[in-house]
Each structure stands twice: as C-alpha cells, then as structure tokens.
C-alpha atoms as a printed R data frame, in Angstrom:
   type eleno elety resid chain resno       x       y       z
1  ATOM     1    CA   MET     A     1 107.785  99.921  89.529
2  ATOM     2    CA   LYS     A     2 109.128 100.471  92.878
3  ATOM     3    CA   ASP     A     3 110.287  98.741  95.394
4  ATOM     4    CA   PRO     A     4 107.340  97.024  97.728
5  ATOM     5    CA   ARG     A     5 109.586  97.553 100.635
6  ATOM     6    CA   ASP     A     6 110.801 100.954  99.620
7  ATOM     7    CA   ILE     A     7 106.933 101.837  99.862
8  ATOM     8    CA   ILE     A     8 105.773 100.416 102.869
9  ATOM     9    CA   LEU     A     9 108.457 101.430 105.790
10 ATOM    10    CA   ALA     A    10 107.308  99.674 109.355
11 ATOM    11    CA   PRO     A    11 104.679  98.404 110.858
12 ATOM    12    CA   VAL     A    12 102.446 100.718 113.275
13 ATOM    13    CA   VAL     A    13 102.532  99.660 116.991
14 ATOM    14    CA   SER     A    14  99.714 100.646 119.271
15 ATOM    15    CA   GLU     A    15  97.078  99.376 121.345
16 ATOM    16    CA   LYS     A    16  94.375 100.603 118.568
17 ATOM    17    CA   SER     A    17  96.321  99.529 115.585
18 ATOM    18    CA   TYR     A    18  96.561  95.986 117.670
19 ATOM    19    CA   GLU     A    19  92.659  95.923 118.360
20 ATOM    20    CA   LEU     A    20  92.113  96.132 114.669
21 ATOM    21    CA   ILE     A    21  94.152  92.940 113.566
22 ATOM    22    CA   GLU     A    22  91.742  91.566 115.412
23 ATOM    23    CA   GLU     A    23  89.385  92.418 112.157
24 ATOM    24    CA   GLY     A    24  91.638  91.939 109.321
25 ATOM    25    CA   VAL     A    25  92.734  95.446 109.558
26 ATOM    26    CA   TYR     A    26  96.627  96.712 109.555
27 ATOM    27    CA   THR     A    27  98.201 100.450 109.573
28 ATOM    28    CA   PHE     A    28 101.819 100.957 108.424
29 ATOM    29    CA   LYS     A    29 103.792 103.742 108.133
30 ATOM    30    CA   VAL     A    30 104.536 104.116 104.777
31 ATOM    31    CA   HIS     A    31 106.612 106.285 101.903
32 ATOM    32    CA   PRO     A    32 105.405 110.090 101.775
33 ATOM    33    CA   SER     A    33 104.717 110.253  97.973
34 ATOM    34    CA   ALA     A    34 102.962 106.580  97.707
35 ATOM    35    CA   SER     A    35  99.996 106.240  96.483
36 ATOM    36    CA   LYS     A    36  96.757 103.868  97.548
37 ATOM    37    CA   PRO     A    37  97.585 101.628  94.309
38 ATOM    38    CA   GLU     A    38 101.325 101.625  94.981
39 ATOM    39    CA   ILE     A    39 100.134 100.155  98.374
40 ATOM    40    CA   ARG     A    40  97.726  97.899  98.078
41 ATOM    41    CA   ASP     A    41 100.337  96.451  95.116
42 ATOM    42    CA   ALA     A    42 103.500  96.602  97.671
43 ATOM    43    CA   VAL     A    43 101.132  94.802 100.132
44 ATOM    44    CA   GLU     A    44  99.891  92.167  97.658
45 ATOM    45    CA   ALA     A    45 103.137  91.784  96.842
46 ATOM    46    CA   ILE     A    46 105.290  90.835 100.019
47 ATOM    47    CA   TRP     A    47 102.615  88.767 102.141
48 ATOM    48    CA   GLY     A    48 100.495  87.596  99.579
49 ATOM    49    CA   VAL     A    49  97.285  88.805 100.429
50 ATOM    50    CA   GLU     A    50  94.437  89.873  98.827
51 ATOM    51    CA   VAL     A    51  93.444  93.308  99.969
52 ATOM    52    CA   LEU     A    52  89.948  94.678 100.063
53 ATOM    53    CA   GLN     A    53  90.380  99.116 100.508
54 ATOM    54    CA   VAL     A    54  93.325 101.431 101.733
55 ATOM    55    CA   ASN     A    55  92.636 104.582 103.572
56 ATOM    56    CA   THR     A    56  95.585 107.009 104.091
57 ATOM    57    CA   LEU     A    57  96.191 109.783 106.458
58 ATOM    58    CA   ASN     A    58  99.083 112.197 106.558
59 ATOM    59    CA   ARG     A    59 100.097 113.021 109.996
60 ATOM    60    CA   LYS     A    60 101.326 116.625 110.735
61 ATOM    61    CA   GLY     A    61 105.243 116.756 112.915
62 ATOM    62    CA   LYS     A    62 104.996 118.468 115.791
63 ATOM    63    CA   LYS     A    63 106.935 121.001 116.680
64 ATOM    64    CA   LYS     A    64 109.577 121.165 119.444
65 ATOM    65    CA   ARG     A    65 111.922 123.573 120.927
66 ATOM    66    CA   THR     A    66 115.552 123.218 121.926
67 ATOM    67    CA   ARG     A    67 116.159 124.377 125.654
68 ATOM    68    CA   GLY     A    68 119.552 126.463 125.219
69 ATOM    69    CA   THR     A    69 118.826 128.554 122.039
70 ATOM    70    CA   ASN     A    70 114.232 128.875 121.636
71 ATOM    71    CA   ARG     A    71 114.431 127.461 118.341
72 ATOM    72    CA   ILE     A    72 111.590 125.953 116.934
73 ATOM    73    CA   GLY     A    73 111.979 123.006 115.257
74 ATOM    74    CA   THR     A    74 109.412 119.808 113.841
75 ATOM    75    CA   THR     A    75 109.484 115.509 114.160
76 ATOM    76    CA   PRO     A    76 109.036 114.345 110.641
77 ATOM    77    CA   ASP     A    77 105.038 114.587 108.710
78 ATOM    78    CA   THR     A    78 104.843 110.720 108.228
79 ATOM    79    CA   LYS     A    79 102.072 108.921 106.337
80 ATOM    80    CA   ARG     A    80 100.236 106.272 107.625
81 ATOM    81    CA   ALA     A    81  97.840 103.355 105.734
82 ATOM    82    CA   ILE     A    82  95.545 101.761 106.940
83 ATOM    83    CA   VAL     A    83  95.264  98.178 104.771
84 ATOM    84    CA   THR     A    84  91.759  96.173 105.205
85 ATOM    85    CA   LEU     A    85  92.344  92.254 103.908
86 ATOM    86    CA   ALA     A    86  89.381  90.494 102.025
87 ATOM    87    CA   ALA     A    87  90.984  87.006 104.135
88 ATOM    88    CA   GLY     A    88  93.626  86.024 105.919
89 ATOM    89    CA   GLU     A    89  96.191  87.463 108.020
90 ATOM    90    CA   ILE     A    90  99.814  89.088 107.465
91 ATOM    91    CA   PRO     A    91 102.500  87.651 110.290
92 ATOM    92    CA   LEU     A    92 103.902  90.582 111.399
93 ATOM    93    CA   PHE     A    93 105.149  89.954 115.004
94 ATOM    94    CA   GLU     A    94 106.880  86.251 114.037
95 ATOM    95    CA   ASN     A    95 108.074  84.570 117.353
C-alpha cells in the first residue's frame, strides 16, 4: 500500500476552494497516478474523517516560451481531487 502522504501532495489555495470548504468540500493536489479509492483511503487515514465522494480532474500544463532562444516548454501536468466529506472538517490551516 502507498503511504497516504505520498498520495495527497498539498491543499489547493484559492478563493473558490475556500468557498467550498464551508460546504464540507476540500480540494487537494494529488499524485498523478492516484485513483479515487486511493485518494479516499488517504484522506480517511490522515485526518480520520468519512469521505462521501471523490471527484478528480487532470490539468494540462501551460506552454511557456523562453525569452532568448524561443524554445517552447511546458509547466508540469497536475491532478486535483475534490473531496466531499460526510461530516466533520479537516484542520488544514491551524494557527
């Protein structure tokens, strides 16, 4: 079994994700090869909450061009997971 901390990489910090936290929906950057059951098990193992639903989306990296040589490269592709909890909350940003 994979380590749960290798599957969940980081929370997504944006205005839209903060609005969803109030409804019990959390957004995470996850490992590109992680499946929905692995993501669900990782969230339940790390924070001890019950997960209702996991939605995933793959984001293609943007094309970037260098200034001097006009070579084209890309930023890395990322995968995000939108996790809906049954009850409770995840203490992501503690003071």
